[in-house]
Coordinates of C-alpha atoms in Angstrom, one line a residue:
X1 CA 89.2 -15.8 -3.4
X2 CA 91.8 -13.0 -3.4
X3 CA 95.2 -13.8 -1.8
X4 CA 96.4 -10.7 -0.1
X5 CA 100.1 -10.1 -0.2
X6 CA 101.5 -9.8 3.3
X7 CA 103.2 -6.5 2.5
X8 CA 99.9 -5.0 1.3
X9 CA 98.0 -6.3 4.3
X10 CA 100.6 -4.9 6.8
X11 CA 100.6 -1.6 5.0
X12 CA 96.9 -1.1 5.2
X13 CA 96.8 -2.4 8.8
X14 CA 99.4 0.2 9.7
X15 CA 97.2 2.9 8.1
X16 CA 94.3 2.1 10.4
X17 CA 92.3 -0.4 8.3
X18 CA 90.7 -3.4 10.0
X19 CA 90.8 -6.9 8.4
X20 CA 87.2 -6.5 7.3
X21 CA 87.8 -3.1 5.8
X22 CA 90.8 -4.4 3.9
X23 CA 88.7 -7.3 2.5
X24 CA 86.0 -4.8 1.5
X25 CA 88.5 -2.5 -0.2
X26 CA 90.0 -5.4 -2.2
X27 CA 86.6 -6.8 -3.2
X28 CA 85.5 -3.4 -4.5
X29 CA 88.9 -2.4 -6.0
X30 CA 91.2 -5.3 -6.6
X31 CA 93.8 -3.1 -8.1
X32 CA 94.9 -2.1 -4.6
X33 CA 96.7 -5.5 -4.4
X34 CA 99.3 -4.3 -6.9
X35 CA 99.6 -0.8 -5.6
X36 CA 101.8 0.7 -3.0
X37 CA 99.6 1.8 -0.1
X38 CA 102.2 4.3 1.1
X39 CA 102.3 6.0 -2.3
X40 CA 98.6 5.7 -3.3
X41 CA 96.9 6.2 0.1
X42 CA 99.2 7.9 2.5
X43 CA 99.2 11.3 0.7
X44 CA 95.4 11.3 0.7
X45 CA 95.3 10.1 4.3
X46 CA 97.6 13.0 5.3
X47 CA 95.5 15.5 3.5
X48 CA 92.2 14.4 5.1
X49 CA 93.9 14.1 8.4
X50 CA 94.9 17.7 8.1
X51 CA 91.2 18.5 7.8
X52 CA 90.3 16.7 11.0
X53 CA 89.6 13.2 9.8
X54 CA 91.1 10.4 11.9
X55 CA 92.8 7.4 10.2
X56 CA 89.9 5.2 11.6
X57 CA 87.2 7.4 10.0
X58 CA 89.1 7.6 6.7
X59 CA 89.5 3.8 6.7
X60 CA 85.7 3.5 7.0
X61 CA 85.2 6.0 4.2
X62 CA 87.7 4.4 1.8
X63 CA 86.6 0.8 2.5
X64 CA 83.0 1.8 1.6
X65 CA 83.9 4.1 -1.3
X66 CA 87.3 3.0 -2.7
X67 CA 86.7 5.1 -5.9
X68 CA 88.4 7.9 -3.9
X69 CA 91.7 6.1 -4.3
X70 CA 91.6 6.7 -8.1
X71 CA 90.9 10.4 -7.8
X72 CA 94.0 12.5 -8.2
X73 CA 94.8 14.4 -5.0
X74 CA 96.4 17.5 -6.5
X75 CA 94.2 18.0 -9.6
X76 CA 90.8 16.9 -8.2
X77 CA 90.5 16.3 -4.4
X78 CA 92.2 19.4 -3.1
X79 CA 90.5 21.9 -5.5
X80 CA 87.1 20.2 -5.0
X81 CA 87.6 20.2 -1.2
X82 CA 88.6 23.9 -1.2
X83 CA 85.6 24.8 -3.4
X84 CA 83.2 23.0 -1.1
X85 CA 84.9 24.4 2.0
X86 CA 84.3 28.0 0.8
X87 CA 80.5 27.2 0.4
X88 CA 80.0 25.1 3.4
X89 CA 82.1 27.2 5.7
X90 CA 83.8 24.4 7.7
X91 CA 86.0 21.3 7.1
X92 CA 83.5 19.3 9.1
X93 CA 80.5 20.2 6.8
X94 CA 82.7 19.5 3.8
X95 CA 83.7 16.0 5.1
X96 CA 80.0 15.3 5.8
X97 CA 79.1 16.2 2.2
X98 CA 81.9 13.8 1.0
X99 CA 80.6 11.1 3.2
X100 CA 77.1 11.5 1.7
X101 CA 78.4 11.5 -1.9
X102 CA 82.1 10.6 -2.3
X103 CA 82.0 11.1 -6.1
X104 CA 81.6 14.8 -5.4
X105 CA 85.4 15.0 -5.3
X106 CA 85.7 13.8 -8.9
X107 CA 83.4 16.3 -10.6
X108 CA 84.2 19.4 -12.6
X109 CA 82.5 22.1 -10.4
X110 CA 82.6 24.6 -13.3
X111 CA 80.6 22.2 -15.5
X112 CA 77.9 21.3 -12.8
X113 CA 77.7 23.5 -9.8
X114 CA 78.0 26.9 -11.6
X115 CA 75.4 26.3 -14.3
X116 CA 73.0 24.4 -12.0
X117 CA 73.4 26.9 -9.2
X118 CA 72.6 29.7 -11.6
X119 CA 69.4 27.9 -12.7
X120 CA 68.3 27.6 -9.1
X121 CA 69.0 31.3 -8.4
X122 CA 67.1 32.3 -11.5
X123 CA 64.1 30.4 -10.3
X124 CA 64.1 31.9 -6.8
X125 CA 65.9 29.4 -4.8
X126 CA 67.8 31.2 -2.0
X127 CA 71.5 30.8 -1.6
X128 CA 71.3 29.2 1.8
X129 CA 69.2 26.3 0.3
X130 CA 71.7 25.8 -2.4
X131 CA 74.4 25.5 0.2
X132 CA 72.1 23.2 2.3
X133 CA 71.7 21.0 -0.8
X134 CA 75.4 20.6 -1.1
X135 CA 75.5 19.6 2.6
X136 CA 72.5 17.2 2.7
X137 CA 71.8 16.0 -0.9
X138 CA 75.0 16.9 -2.9
X139 CA 74.2 14.4 -5.6
X140 CA 71.3 16.7 -6.7
X141 CA 73.5 19.4 -8.0
X142 CA 75.7 17.1 -10.1
X143 CA 73.0 16.2 -12.7
X144 CA 73.8 17.1 -16.3
X145 CA 72.8 20.7 -16.7
X146 CA 70.3 20.1 -19.5
X147 CA 68.5 17.4 -17.4
X148 CA 68.8 19.5 -14.3
X149 CA 67.1 22.5 -16.0
X150 CA 64.3 20.1 -17.2
X151 CA 63.8 18.8 -13.6
X152 CA 63.6 22.4 -12.3
X153 CA 60.9 23.2 -14.8
X154 CA 59.0 20.1 -13.8
X155 CA 59.2 21.0 -10.1
X156 CA 58.0 24.6 -10.9
X157 CA 55.0 23.2 -12.8
X158 CA 54.1 21.1 -9.7
X159 CA 53.7 24.4 -7.8
X160 CA 56.6 24.0 -5.3
X161 CA 57.7 27.0 -3.4
X162 CA 61.3 27.7 -4.5
X163 CA 62.0 29.4 -1.2
X164 CA 61.4 26.2 0.7
X165 CA 63.9 23.3 0.9
X166 CA 61.2 20.9 -0.3
X167 CA 61.9 22.4 -3.7
X168 CA 65.4 21.0 -3.6
X169 CA 64.3 17.7 -2.1
X170 CA 61.8 17.3 -5.1
X171 CA 64.8 17.9 -7.4
X172 CA 66.7 15.3 -5.5
X173 CA 64.0 12.7 -6.0
X174 CA 63.4 13.5 -9.6
X175 CA 67.1 13.3 -10.4
X176 CA 67.3 9.9 -8.7
X177 CA 64.3 8.3 -10.5
X178 CA 63.9 7.3 -14.1
X179 CA 60.6 8.1 -15.8
X180 CA 59.5 4.5 -15.7
X181 CA 60.3 4.1 -11.9
X182 CA 58.4 7.3 -11.2
X183 CA 55.4 5.9 -13.1
X184 CA 55.6 2.6 -11.3
X185 CA 55.6 4.2 -7.9
X186 CA 52.8 6.6 -8.9
X187 CA 50.7 3.5 -10.0
X188 CA 51.6 1.8 -6.7
X189 CA 50.0 4.6 -4.7
X190 CA 47.0 4.6 -7.0
X191 CA 46.5 0.9 -6.5
X192 CA 46.6 1.6 -2.7
X193 CA 43.7 4.0 -3.0
X194 CA 45.3 7.4 -3.5
X195 CA 44.0 9.8 -6.2
X196 CA 46.4 11.5 -8.6
X197 CA 45.9 14.8 -6.8
X198 CA 46.5 13.1 -3.4
X199 CA 49.8 11.7 -4.7
X200 CA 51.0 15.0 -6.0
X201 CA 49.9 16.8 -2.9
X202 CA 51.8 14.2 -0.8
X203 CA 54.9 14.8 -3.0
X204 CA 54.6 18.5 -2.5
X205 CA 54.4 18.2 1.2
X206 CA 57.1 15.5 1.6
X207 CA 59.0 14.8 -1.7
X208 CA 60.7 11.7 -0.2
X209 CA 57.4 9.9 -0.3
X210 CA 58.4 9.0 -3.9
X211 CA 61.7 7.6 -2.6
X212 CA 60.0 4.7 -0.9
X213 CA 60.2 1.4 -2.8
X214 CA 57.1 -0.1 -4.4
X215 CA 57.2 -3.0 -1.9
X216 CA 57.4 -0.5 1.0
X217 CA 54.5 1.5 -0.4
X218 CA 52.3 -1.6 -0.6
X219 CA 53.4 -3.0 2.8
X220 CA 52.8 0.3 4.7
X221 CA 49.4 1.0 3.0
X222 CA 48.3 -2.6 3.5
X223 CA 49.0 -2.5 7.2
X224 CA 47.6 0.9 7.9
X225 CA 44.5 0.4 5.8
X226 CA 43.7 -3.3 6.2
X227 CA 45.1 -4.0 9.7
X228 CA 44.7 -0.7 11.4
X229 CA 41.5 0.5 9.6
X230 CA 42.6 3.9 8.4
X231 CA 41.2 5.3 5.2
X232 CA 43.8 5.5 2.3
X233 CA 42.9 9.1 1.7
X234 CA 43.6 9.9 5.4
X235 CA 47.1 8.2 5.2
X236 CA 47.8 10.4 2.1
X237 CA 47.8 13.4 4.4
X238 CA 50.7 12.0 6.4
X239 CA 53.3 11.1 3.7
X240 CA 56.2 11.1 6.2
X241 CA 54.9 7.8 7.5
X242 CA 56.2 6.1 4.3
X243 CA 59.7 6.9 5.5
X244 CA 59.4 5.1 8.9
X245 CA 60.6 1.5 9.4
X246 CA 57.9 -1.1 9.2
X247 CA 59.8 -3.4 11.6
X248 CA 61.0 -0.9 14.1
X249 CA 58.1 1.5 14.3
X250 CA 54.9 1.0 12.2
X251 CA 54.1 -2.6 12.9
X252 CA 55.1 -2.8 16.6
X253 CA 53.3 0.4 17.5
X254 CA 50.3 -0.5 15.5
X255 CA 50.0 -4.0 17.0
X256 CA 50.6 -2.6 20.5
X257 CA 47.9 0.0 20.2
X258 CA 45.5 -2.6 19.0
X259 CA 46.3 -4.6 22.1
X260 CA 45.4 -1.5 24.2
X261 CA 42.1 -1.2 22.3
X262 CA 41.3 -4.9 23.0
X263 CA 42.0 -4.3 26.7
X264 CA 39.8 -1.3 26.8
X265 CA 42.6 1.0 27.8
X266 CA 42.3 3.1 24.7
X267 CA 39.4 4.4 22.6
X268 CA 39.7 4.2 18.8
X269 CA 40.1 7.4 16.8
X270 CA 43.7 8.2 17.6
X271 CA 45.5 10.1 14.8
X272 CA 48.3 8.8 12.7
X273 CA 50.7 11.5 13.7
X274 CA 50.3 10.7 17.4
X275 CA 50.7 6.9 16.8
X276 CA 53.6 6.9 14.5
X277 CA 55.3 10.3 14.1
X278 CA 56.1 10.9 17.8
X279 CA 59.5 10.0 19.2
X280 CA 60.0 6.7 20.9
X281 CA 60.3 8.5 24.3
X282 CA 57.0 10.3 23.9
X283 CA 55.3 7.2 22.6
X284 CA 56.3 5.3 25.7
X285 CA 55.4 8.1 28.0
X286 CA 51.9 8.4 26.5
X287 CA 51.0 4.8 25.9
X288 CA 53.0 2.8 28.4
X289 CA 54.2 4.8 31.3
X290 CA 51.0 6.8 31.4
X291 CA 49.3 3.7 32.9
X292 CA 51.2 3.6 36.2
X293 CA 49.7 0.4 37.6
X294 CA 50.1 -1.5 34.3
X295 CA 53.3 0.2 33.0
X296 CA 55.7 -2.8 33.5
X297 CA 53.1 -5.2 32.0
X298 CA 52.6 -2.9 29.0
X299 CA 56.3 -2.3 28.5
X300 CA 56.8 -6.0 28.3
X301 CA 53.9 -6.3 25.8
X302 CA 55.4 -3.5 23.7
X303 CA 58.8 -5.2 23.6
X304 CA 57.2 -8.4 22.6
X305 CA 55.4 -6.7 19.7
X306 CA 58.7 -5.0 18.7
X307 CA 60.6 -8.3 18.9
X308 CA 57.9 -10.0 16.8
X309 CA 58.1 -7.3 14.1
X310 CA 61.9 -7.6 14.0
X311 CA 61.6 -11.4 13.5
X312 CA 62.9 -12.3 17.0
X313 CA 66.1 -10.3 16.7
X314 CA 65.7 -9.0 20.3
X315 CA 65.6 -12.4 21.8

């Protein structure tokens, strides 16, 4: 267990850190115990504060990503921030990009952004999607240029439209997965009943389908096919479902609708999109509040199914 010097503790508390955040910071970067908070942190805090970031928000960022503390302010952080600011057009968008991928402040932009951006432009990716990538999936553009070019070639061979943002999302997924991990996930879908073409088509429609873990793939497919009675090939047409929470959406909604079937309140044959892709508000309006005389009873039943799926956490 780390013993936190009182002077260090007081310094970080004065800079807006909670006790939990200080503990997290020390656990991830013990060297802060021997550093002067005013000298190592205060200049960075003042810089980010000038960009509209509060001490509280910066404390959250640094406690989660203390690697920022070792990045030189003058040589790295300020030039990187200014470069991103010119592309993303606002301090707020730039801060969001940093929150998504804090390491973005440590990269040599000339070595990554410029060559990788050129490859995207040469393959028909519009400028606004390159900027959008920096805002939403910044990690994508910081792959080694040789590997990045290879991934772009792979995505092109999969017949992605470079003018759509799904092209960039496909690059994001490929850059995040090793070849062996991709193959294991591919095999997981095949074991669940998808053909190779169905897997590739699902990836083209929604690249994040390959971001789901193998356990998640198996669990979702088992529930939808074996519990709900949907055909695996039908589920393949709705790859976004793999991104929804089993505990908060798929299981409670599925079990609740089955209860409605058993009560004769619904006929089978409802589509996957209606059941799982609609917002919580629309789902309740259609399947709970739509039955005026039974609304309170059904709402209670739905909450019970939700609580069960969450393991009793709502109790």
